[in-house]
mmCIF file of C-alpha atoms in Angstrom:
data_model
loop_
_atom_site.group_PDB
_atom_site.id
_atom_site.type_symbol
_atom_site.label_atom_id
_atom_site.label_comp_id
_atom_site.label_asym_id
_atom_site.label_seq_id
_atom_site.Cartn_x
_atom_site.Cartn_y
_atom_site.Cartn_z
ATOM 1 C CA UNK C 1 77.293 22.543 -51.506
ATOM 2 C CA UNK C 2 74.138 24.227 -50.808
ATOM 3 C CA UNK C 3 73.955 26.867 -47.399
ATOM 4 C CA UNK C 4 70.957 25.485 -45.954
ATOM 5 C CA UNK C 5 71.662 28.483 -42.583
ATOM 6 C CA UNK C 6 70.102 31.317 -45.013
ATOM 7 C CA UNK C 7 66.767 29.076 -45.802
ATOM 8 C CA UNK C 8 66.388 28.262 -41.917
ATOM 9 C CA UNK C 9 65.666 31.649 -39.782
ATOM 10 C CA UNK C 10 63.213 30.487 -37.461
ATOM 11 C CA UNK C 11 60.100 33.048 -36.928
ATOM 12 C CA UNK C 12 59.950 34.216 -33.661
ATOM 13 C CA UNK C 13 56.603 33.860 -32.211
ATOM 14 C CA UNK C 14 55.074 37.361 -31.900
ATOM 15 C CA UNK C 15 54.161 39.370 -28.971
ATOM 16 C CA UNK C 16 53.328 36.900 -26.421
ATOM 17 C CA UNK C 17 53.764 38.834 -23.019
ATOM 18 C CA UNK C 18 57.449 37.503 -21.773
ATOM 19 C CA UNK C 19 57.131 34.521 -19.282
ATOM 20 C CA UNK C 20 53.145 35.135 -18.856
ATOM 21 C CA UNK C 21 52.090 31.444 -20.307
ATOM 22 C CA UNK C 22 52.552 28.624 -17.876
ATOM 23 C CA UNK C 23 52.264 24.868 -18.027
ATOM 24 C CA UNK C 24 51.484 22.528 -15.546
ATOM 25 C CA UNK C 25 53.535 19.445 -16.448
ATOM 26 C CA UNK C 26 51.493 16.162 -15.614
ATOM 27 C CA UNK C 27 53.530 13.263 -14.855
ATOM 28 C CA UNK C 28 56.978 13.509 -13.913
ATOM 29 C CA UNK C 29 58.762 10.638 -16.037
ATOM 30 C CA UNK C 30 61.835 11.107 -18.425
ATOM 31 C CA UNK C 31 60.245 12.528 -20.720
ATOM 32 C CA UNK C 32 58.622 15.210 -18.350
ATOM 33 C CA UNK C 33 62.178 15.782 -17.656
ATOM 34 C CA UNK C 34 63.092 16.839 -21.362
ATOM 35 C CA UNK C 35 60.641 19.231 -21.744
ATOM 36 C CA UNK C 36 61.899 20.912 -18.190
ATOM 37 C CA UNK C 37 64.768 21.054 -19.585
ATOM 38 C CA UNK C 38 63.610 22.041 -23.152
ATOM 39 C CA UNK C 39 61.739 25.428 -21.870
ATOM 40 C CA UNK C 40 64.637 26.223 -19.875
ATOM 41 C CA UNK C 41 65.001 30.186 -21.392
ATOM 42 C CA UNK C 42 62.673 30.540 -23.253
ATOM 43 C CA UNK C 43 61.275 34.394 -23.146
ATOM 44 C CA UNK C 44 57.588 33.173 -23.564
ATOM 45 C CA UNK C 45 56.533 29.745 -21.514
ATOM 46 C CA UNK C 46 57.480 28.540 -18.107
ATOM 47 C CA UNK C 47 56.783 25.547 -15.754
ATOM 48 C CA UNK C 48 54.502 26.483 -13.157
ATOM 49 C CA UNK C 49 52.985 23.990 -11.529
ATOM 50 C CA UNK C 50 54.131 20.060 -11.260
ATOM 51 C CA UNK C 51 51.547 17.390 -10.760
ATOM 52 C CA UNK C 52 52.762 13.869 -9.868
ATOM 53 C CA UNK C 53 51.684 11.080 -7.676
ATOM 54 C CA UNK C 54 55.442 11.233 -5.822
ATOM 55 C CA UNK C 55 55.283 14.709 -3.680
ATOM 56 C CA UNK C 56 58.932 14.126 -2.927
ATOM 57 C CA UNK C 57 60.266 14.066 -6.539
ATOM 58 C CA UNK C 58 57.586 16.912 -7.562
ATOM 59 C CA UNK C 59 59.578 19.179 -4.588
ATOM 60 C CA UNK C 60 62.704 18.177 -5.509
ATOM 61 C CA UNK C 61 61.982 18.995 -9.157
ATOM 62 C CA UNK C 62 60.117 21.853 -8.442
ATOM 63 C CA UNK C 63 63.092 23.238 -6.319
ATOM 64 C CA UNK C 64 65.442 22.219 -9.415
ATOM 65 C CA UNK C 65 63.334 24.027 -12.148
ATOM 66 C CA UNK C 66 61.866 27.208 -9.667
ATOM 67 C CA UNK C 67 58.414 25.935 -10.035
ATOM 68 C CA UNK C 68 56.127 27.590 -7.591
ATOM 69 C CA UNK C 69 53.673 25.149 -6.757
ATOM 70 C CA UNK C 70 53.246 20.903 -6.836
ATOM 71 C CA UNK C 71 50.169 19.162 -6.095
ATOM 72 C CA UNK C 72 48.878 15.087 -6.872
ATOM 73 C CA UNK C 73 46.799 13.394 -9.097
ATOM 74 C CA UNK C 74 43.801 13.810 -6.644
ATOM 75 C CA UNK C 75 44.198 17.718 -6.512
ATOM 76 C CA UNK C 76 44.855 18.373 -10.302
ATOM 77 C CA UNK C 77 41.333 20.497 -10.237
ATOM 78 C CA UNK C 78 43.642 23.120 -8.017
ATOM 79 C CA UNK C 79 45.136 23.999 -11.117
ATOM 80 C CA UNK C 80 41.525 25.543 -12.118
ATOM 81 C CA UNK C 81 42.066 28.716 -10.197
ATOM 82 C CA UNK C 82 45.274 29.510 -10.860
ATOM 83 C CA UNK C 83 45.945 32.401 -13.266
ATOM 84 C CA UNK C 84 49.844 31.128 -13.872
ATOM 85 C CA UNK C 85 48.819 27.809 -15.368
ATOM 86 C CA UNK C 86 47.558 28.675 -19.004
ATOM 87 C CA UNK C 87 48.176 24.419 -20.423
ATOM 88 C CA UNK C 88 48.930 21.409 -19.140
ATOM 89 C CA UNK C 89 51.798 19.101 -21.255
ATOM 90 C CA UNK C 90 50.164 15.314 -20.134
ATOM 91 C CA UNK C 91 53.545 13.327 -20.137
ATOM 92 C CA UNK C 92 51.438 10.558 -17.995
ATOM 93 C CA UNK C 93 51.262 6.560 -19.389
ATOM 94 C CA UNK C 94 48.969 6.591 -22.432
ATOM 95 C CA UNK C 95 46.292 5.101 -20.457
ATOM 96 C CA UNK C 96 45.617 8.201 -18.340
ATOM 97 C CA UNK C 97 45.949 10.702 -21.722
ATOM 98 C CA UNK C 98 42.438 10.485 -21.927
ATOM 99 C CA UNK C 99 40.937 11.425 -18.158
ATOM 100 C CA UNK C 100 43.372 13.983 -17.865
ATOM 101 C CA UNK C 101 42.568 15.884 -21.075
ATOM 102 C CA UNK C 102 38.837 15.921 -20.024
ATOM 103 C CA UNK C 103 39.903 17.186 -16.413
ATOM 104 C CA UNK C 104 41.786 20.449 -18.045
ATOM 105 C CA UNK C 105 39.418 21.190 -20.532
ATOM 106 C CA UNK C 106 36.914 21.151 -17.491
ATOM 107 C CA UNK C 107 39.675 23.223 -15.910
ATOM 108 C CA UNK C 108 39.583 25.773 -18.672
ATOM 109 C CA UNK C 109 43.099 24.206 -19.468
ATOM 110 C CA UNK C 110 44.583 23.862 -23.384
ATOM 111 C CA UNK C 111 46.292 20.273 -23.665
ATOM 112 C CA UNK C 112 49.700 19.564 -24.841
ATOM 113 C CA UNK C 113 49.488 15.957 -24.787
ATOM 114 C CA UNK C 114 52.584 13.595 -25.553
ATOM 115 C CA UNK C 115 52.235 11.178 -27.947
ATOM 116 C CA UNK C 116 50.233 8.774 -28.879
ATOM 117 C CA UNK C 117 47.994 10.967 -28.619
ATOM 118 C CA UNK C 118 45.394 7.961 -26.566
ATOM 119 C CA UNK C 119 44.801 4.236 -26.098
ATOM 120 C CA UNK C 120 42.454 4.065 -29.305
ATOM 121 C CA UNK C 121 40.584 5.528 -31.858
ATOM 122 C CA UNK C 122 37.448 6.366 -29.681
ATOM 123 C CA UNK C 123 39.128 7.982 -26.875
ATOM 124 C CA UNK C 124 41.048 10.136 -29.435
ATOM 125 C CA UNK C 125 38.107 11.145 -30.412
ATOM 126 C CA UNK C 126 36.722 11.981 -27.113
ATOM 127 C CA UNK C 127 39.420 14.102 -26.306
ATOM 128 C CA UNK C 128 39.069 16.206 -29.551
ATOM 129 C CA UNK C 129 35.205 17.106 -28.476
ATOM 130 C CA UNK C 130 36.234 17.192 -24.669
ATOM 131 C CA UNK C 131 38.531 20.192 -25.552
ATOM 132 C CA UNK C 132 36.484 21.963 -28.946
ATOM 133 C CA UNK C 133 33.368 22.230 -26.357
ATOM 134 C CA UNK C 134 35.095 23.537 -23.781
ATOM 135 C CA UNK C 135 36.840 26.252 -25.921
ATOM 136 C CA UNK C 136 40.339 25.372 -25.227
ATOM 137 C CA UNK C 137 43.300 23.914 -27.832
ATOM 138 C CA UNK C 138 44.214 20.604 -27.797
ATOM 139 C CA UNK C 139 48.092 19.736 -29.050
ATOM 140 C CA UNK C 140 49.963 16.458 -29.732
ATOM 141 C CA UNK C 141 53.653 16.605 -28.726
ATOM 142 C CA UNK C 142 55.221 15.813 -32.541
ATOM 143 C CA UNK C 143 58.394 17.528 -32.522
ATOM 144 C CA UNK C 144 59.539 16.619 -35.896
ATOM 145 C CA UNK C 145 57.087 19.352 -37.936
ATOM 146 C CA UNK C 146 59.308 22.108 -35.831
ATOM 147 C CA UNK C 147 62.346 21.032 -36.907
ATOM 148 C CA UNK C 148 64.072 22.841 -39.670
ATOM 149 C CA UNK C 149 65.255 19.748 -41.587
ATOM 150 C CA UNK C 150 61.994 18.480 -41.688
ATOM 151 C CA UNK C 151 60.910 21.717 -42.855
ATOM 152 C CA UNK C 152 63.343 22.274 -45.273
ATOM 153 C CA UNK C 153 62.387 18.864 -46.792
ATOM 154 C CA UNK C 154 58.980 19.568 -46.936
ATOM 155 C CA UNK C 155 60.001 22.904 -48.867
ATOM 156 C CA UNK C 156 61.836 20.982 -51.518
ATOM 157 C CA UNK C 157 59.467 18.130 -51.794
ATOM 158 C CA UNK C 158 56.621 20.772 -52.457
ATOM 159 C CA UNK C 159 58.902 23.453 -54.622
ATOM 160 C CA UNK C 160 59.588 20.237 -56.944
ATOM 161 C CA UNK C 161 63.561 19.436 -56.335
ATOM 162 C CA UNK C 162 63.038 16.190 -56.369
ATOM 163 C CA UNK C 163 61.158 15.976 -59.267
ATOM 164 C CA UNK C 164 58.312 12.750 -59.060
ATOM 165 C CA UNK C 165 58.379 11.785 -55.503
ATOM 166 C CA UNK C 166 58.699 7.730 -55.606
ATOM 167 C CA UNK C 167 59.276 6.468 -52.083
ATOM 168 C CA UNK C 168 59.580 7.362 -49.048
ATOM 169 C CA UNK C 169 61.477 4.877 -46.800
ATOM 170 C CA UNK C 170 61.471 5.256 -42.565
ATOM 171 C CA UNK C 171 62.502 2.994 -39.827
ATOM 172 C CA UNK C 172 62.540 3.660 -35.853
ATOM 173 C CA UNK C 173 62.910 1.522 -33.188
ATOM 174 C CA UNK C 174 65.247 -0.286 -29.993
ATOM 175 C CA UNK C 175 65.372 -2.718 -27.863
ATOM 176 C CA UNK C 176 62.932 -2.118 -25.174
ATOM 177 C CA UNK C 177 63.755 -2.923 -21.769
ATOM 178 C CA UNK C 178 62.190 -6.214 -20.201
ATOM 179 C CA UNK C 179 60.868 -4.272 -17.038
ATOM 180 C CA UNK C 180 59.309 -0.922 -18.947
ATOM 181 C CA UNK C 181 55.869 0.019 -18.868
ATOM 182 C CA UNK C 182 55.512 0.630 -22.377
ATOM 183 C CA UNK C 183 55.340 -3.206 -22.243
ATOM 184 C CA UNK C 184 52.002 -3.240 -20.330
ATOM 185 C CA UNK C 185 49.097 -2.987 -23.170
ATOM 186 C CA UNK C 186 47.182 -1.894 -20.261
ATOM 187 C CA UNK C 187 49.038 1.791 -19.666
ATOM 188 C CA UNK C 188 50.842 1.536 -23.367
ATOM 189 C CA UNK C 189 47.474 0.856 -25.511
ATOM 190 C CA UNK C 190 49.525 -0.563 -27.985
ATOM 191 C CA UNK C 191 53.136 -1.965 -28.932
ATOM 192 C CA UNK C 192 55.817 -0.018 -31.276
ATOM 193 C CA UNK C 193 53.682 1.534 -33.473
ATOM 194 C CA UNK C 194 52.044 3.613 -30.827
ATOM 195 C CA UNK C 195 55.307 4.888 -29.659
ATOM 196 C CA UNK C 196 58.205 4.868 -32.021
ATOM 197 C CA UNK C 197 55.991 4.282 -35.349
ATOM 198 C CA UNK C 198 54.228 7.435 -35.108
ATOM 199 C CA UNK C 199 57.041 8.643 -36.077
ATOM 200 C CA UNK C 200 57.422 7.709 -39.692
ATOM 201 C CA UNK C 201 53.842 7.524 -40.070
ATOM 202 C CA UNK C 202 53.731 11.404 -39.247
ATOM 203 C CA UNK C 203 56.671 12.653 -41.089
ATOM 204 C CA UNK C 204 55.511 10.922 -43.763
ATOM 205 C CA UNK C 205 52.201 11.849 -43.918
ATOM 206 C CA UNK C 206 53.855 16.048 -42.827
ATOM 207 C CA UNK C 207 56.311 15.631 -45.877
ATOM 208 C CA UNK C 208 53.166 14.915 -48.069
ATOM 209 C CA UNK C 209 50.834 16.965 -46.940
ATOM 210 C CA UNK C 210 48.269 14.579 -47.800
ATOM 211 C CA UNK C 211 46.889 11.226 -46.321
ATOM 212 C CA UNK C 212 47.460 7.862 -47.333
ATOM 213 C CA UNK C 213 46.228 4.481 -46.647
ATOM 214 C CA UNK C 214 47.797 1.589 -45.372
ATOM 215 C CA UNK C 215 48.141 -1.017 -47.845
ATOM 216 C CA UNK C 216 50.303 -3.854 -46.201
ATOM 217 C CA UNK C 217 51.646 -4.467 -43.493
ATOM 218 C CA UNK C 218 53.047 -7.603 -41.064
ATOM 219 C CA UNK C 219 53.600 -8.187 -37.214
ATOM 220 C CA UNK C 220 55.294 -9.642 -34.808
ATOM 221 C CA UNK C 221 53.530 -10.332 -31.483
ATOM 222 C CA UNK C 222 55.415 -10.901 -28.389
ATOM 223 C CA UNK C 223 54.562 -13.783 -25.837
ATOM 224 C CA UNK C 224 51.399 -12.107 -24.218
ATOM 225 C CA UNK C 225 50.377 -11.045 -27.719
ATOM 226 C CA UNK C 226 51.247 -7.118 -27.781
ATOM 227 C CA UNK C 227 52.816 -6.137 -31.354
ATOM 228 C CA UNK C 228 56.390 -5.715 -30.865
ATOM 229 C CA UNK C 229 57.220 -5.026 -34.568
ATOM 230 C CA UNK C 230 55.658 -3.775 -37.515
ATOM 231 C CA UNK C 231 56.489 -3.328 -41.062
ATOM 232 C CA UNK C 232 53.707 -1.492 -43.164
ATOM 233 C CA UNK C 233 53.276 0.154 -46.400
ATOM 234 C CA UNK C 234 51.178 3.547 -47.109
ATOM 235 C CA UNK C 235 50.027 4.503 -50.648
ATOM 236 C CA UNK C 236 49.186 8.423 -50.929
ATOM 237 C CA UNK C 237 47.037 9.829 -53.125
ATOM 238 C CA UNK C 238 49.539 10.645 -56.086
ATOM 239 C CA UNK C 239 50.855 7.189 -56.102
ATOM 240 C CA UNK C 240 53.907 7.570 -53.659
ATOM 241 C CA UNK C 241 54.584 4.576 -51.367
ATOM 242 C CA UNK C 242 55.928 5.209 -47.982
ATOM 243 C CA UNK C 243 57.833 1.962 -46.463
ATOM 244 C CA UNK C 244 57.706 1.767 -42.786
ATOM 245 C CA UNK C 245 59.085 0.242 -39.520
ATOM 246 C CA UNK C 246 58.504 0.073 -36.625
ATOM 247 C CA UNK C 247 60.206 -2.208 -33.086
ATOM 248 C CA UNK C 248 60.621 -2.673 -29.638
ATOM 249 C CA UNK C 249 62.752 -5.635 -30.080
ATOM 250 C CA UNK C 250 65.568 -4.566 -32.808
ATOM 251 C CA UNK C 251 67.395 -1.442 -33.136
ATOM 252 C CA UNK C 252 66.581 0.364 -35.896
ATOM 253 C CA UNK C 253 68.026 3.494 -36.011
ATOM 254 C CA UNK C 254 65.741 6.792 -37.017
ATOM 255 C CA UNK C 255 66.463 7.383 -40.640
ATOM 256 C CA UNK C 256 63.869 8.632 -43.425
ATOM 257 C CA UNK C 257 64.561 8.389 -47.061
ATOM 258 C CA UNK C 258 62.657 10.697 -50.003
ATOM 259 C CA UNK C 259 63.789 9.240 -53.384
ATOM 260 C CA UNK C 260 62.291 11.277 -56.724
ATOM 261 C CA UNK C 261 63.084 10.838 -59.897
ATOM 262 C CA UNK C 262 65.442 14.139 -59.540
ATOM 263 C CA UNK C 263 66.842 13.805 -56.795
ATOM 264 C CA UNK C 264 67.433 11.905 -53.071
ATOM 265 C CA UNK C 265 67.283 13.367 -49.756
ATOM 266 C CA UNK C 266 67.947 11.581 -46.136
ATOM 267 C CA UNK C 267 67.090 12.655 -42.825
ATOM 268 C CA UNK C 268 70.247 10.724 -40.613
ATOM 269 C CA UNK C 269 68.927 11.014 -37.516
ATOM 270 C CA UNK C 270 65.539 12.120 -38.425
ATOM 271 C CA UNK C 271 63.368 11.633 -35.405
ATOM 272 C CA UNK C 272 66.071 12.869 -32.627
ATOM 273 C CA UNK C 273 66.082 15.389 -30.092
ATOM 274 C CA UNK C 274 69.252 15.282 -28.264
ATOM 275 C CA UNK C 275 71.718 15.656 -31.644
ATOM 276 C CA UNK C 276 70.790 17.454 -34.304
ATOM 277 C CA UNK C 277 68.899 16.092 -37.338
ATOM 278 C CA UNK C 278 71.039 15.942 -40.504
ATOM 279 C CA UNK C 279 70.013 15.888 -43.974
ATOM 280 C CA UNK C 280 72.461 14.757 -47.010
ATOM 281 C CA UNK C 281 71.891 13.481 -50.546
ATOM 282 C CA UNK C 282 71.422 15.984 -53.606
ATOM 283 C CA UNK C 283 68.507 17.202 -56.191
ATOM 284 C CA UNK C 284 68.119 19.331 -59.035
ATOM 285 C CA UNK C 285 67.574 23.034 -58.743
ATOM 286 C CA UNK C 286 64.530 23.346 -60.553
ATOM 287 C CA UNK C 287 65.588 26.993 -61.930
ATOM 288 C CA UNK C 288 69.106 25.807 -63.195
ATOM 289 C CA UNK C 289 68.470 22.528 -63.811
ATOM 290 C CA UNK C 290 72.304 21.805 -62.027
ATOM 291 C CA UNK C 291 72.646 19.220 -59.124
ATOM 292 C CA UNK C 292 72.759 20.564 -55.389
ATOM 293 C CA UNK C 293 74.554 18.516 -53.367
ATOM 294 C CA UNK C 294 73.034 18.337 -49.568
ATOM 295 C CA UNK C 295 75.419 17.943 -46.661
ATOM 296 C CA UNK C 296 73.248 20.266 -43.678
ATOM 297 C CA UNK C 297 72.280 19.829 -39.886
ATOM 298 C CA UNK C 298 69.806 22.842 -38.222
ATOM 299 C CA UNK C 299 71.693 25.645 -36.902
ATOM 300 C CA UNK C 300 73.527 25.017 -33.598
ATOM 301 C CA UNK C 301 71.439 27.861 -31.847
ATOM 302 C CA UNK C 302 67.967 26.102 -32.787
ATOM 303 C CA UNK C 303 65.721 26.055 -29.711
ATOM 304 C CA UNK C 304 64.775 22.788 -28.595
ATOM 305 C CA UNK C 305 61.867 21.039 -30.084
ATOM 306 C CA UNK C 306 59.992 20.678 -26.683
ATOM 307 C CA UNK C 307 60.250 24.636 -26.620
ATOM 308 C CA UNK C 308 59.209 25.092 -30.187
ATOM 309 C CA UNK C 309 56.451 23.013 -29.365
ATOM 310 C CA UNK C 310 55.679 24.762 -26.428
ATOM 311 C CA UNK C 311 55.800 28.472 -27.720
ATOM 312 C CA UNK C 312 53.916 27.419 -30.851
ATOM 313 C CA UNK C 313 50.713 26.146 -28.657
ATOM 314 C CA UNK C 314 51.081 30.005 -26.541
ATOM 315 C CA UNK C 315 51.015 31.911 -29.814
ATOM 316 C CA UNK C 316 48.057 29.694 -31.323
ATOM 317 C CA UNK C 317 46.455 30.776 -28.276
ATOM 318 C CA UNK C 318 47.413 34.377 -28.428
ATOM 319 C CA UNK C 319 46.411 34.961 -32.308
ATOM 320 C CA UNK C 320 43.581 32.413 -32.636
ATOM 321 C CA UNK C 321 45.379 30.415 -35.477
ATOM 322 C CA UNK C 322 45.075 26.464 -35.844
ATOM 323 C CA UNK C 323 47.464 24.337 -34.402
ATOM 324 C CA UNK C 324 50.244 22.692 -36.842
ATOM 325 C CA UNK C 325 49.955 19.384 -34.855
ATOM 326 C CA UNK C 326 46.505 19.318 -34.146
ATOM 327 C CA UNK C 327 44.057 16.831 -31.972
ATOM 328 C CA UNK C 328 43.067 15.961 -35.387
ATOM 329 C CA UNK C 329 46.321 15.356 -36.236
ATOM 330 C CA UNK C 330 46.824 12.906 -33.386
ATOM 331 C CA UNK C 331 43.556 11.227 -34.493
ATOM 332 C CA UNK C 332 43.875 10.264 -38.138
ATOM 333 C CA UNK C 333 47.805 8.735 -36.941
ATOM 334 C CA UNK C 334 45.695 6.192 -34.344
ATOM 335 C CA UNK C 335 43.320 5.526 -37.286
ATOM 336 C CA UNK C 336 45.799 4.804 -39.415
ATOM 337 C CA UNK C 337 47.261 2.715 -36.560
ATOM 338 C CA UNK C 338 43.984 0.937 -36.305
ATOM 339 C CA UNK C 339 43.989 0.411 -40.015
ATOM 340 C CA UNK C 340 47.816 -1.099 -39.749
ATOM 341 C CA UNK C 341 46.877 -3.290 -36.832
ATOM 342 C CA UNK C 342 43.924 -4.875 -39.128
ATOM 343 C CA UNK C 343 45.743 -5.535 -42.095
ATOM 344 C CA UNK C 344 48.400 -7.152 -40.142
ATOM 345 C CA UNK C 345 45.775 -9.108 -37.810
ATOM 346 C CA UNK C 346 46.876 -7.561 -34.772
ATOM 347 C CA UNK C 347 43.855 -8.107 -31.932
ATOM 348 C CA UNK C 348 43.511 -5.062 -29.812
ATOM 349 C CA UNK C 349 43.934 -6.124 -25.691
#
């Protein structure tokens, strides 16, 4: 059995002035919540501002996390002037992803948005100019590429261990409840693909390092015709099929599958946060030639993703370098969306 602990030293980002880069966390849902709690220690980024349209739970939140200063929707350009807010982290309904990114690039704000990254294709696309001509870095929140499993993966997929990559195989999904917003086109922009499907459809396309197309794919519509479940099929470049699923109706838990021709690898959960991510199955060390069995989880003492994240968008800032899960990024996933949504013959609303 292979030590995976040796391979997995995360690199500490560099010289960022201890505590000096602050967000301003928009929206104050569950997920808003997670990253709180995510951040919690972390030597280089800190809550410091809370915008919400309910001043009661922004205090009582604020008091919780020792945030210094709240403020609402209508008073977000406050944030402008204050030299302790460096980002924003937009965990608002996907419907508001794209007014609020223009208002904190006006702001002189970089963007950590969640994901998806915006209601379409267009207003993707707007928010990528809104933030290159205003000078600031734009972010979509994809944990997975921070997590060593997926990195590790990547490693071996690249370094050959798996000899010809044949398939890759994801699924993601749950029963959504009757009464959730993400069930209102109007604030969602889209069904299960937008929220659970990215994530397949980015891991695969991270794994790969390369872009596919879509090449299939089938849908089921609920009564008021939003997509509730989707099935797809990618082709990349080199021939390698990635399988897909997505639903808001059927639990499907988060596993991801790499099968070569010299080996198989699973991620078991491979999209979580609150558990670590496991990977198990075997290859072939390409120096020996013998077969490594896989049996691994990341280290205990990993950070949370929503810090990773976090610290990874303050050093990008500090040293100038590109963002690992770009605005681009977030754009070619809702074109590929777009592209899944046609081949299926699901009508935008």
């Amino acid at each position: 059995m292979i030590d995976l602990r040796r391979l997995l030293q995360r690199r500490e980002p560099s010289s960022v002035t201890p505590g000096t880069f602050g967000f301003a966390v928009v929206g104050l849902g569950r997920i808003a919540e997670h990253f709180l709690n995510g951040i919690q220690g972390s030597p280089l980024v800190r809550a410091t501002a809370l915008v919400s349209g309910d001043a009661a739970k922004a205090g009582k939140l604020a008091k919780r996390y020792d945030v210094p200063f709240t403020c609402g929707y209508d008073d977000f350009e406050s944030l402008a002037s204050r030299t302790d807010v460096q980002a924003v982290y937009l965990a608002l309904p996907v419907s508001m992803h794209r007014e609020f990114t223009a208002r904190a690039a006006k702001a002189g704000k970089h963007v950590f948005v969640e994901k998806p990254m915006a209601s379409d294709v267009g207003e993707c696309r707007a928010m990528v100019g809104d933030c290159r001509s205003a000078g600031v870095l734009l972010s979509v929140a994809y944990r997975c590429p921070f997590d060593p499993m997926h990195q590790q993966l990547r490693s071996l997929i690249a370094g050959g261990a798996l000899g010809k990559v044949e398939r890759i195989e994801a699924q993601f999904g749950f029963e959504l409840a009757a009464d959730d917003w993400r069930w209102r086109n109007d604030l969602a922009g889209g069904g299960s693909a937008y929220d659970v499907g990215v994530y397949p459809l980015n891991a695969a396309r991270y794994l790969m390092a390369a872009e596919p197309e879509i090449i299939a794919a089938i849908a089921t519509m609920n009564a008021t015709g939003m997509e509730s479940s989707i099935a797809w099929t990618m082709r990349f470049p080199n021939g390698v099929e990635a399988r897909c699923k997505s639903s808001y109706v059927e639990q499907l838990y988060g596993v991801l599958t790499v099968r070569g021709s010299a080996g198989e690898l699973t991620l078991d959960p491979a999209f979580a946060h609150k558990m670590p991510i496991r990977m198990r199955g075997w290859y072939t060390d390409p120096a020996s030639g013998k077969r490594v069995e896989v049996n691994a989880a990341a280290p205990s003492d990993t950070p949370s993703h929503f810090r990773l994240e976090a610290e990874h968008l303050a050093e990008c800032v500090r040293t100038g370098q590109p963002v690992i899960t770009s605005g681009e990024d977030g754009l070619r996933d809702m074109e590929l969306i777009a592209e899944m949504y046609g081949v299926a013959g699901v009508v935008a609303r």
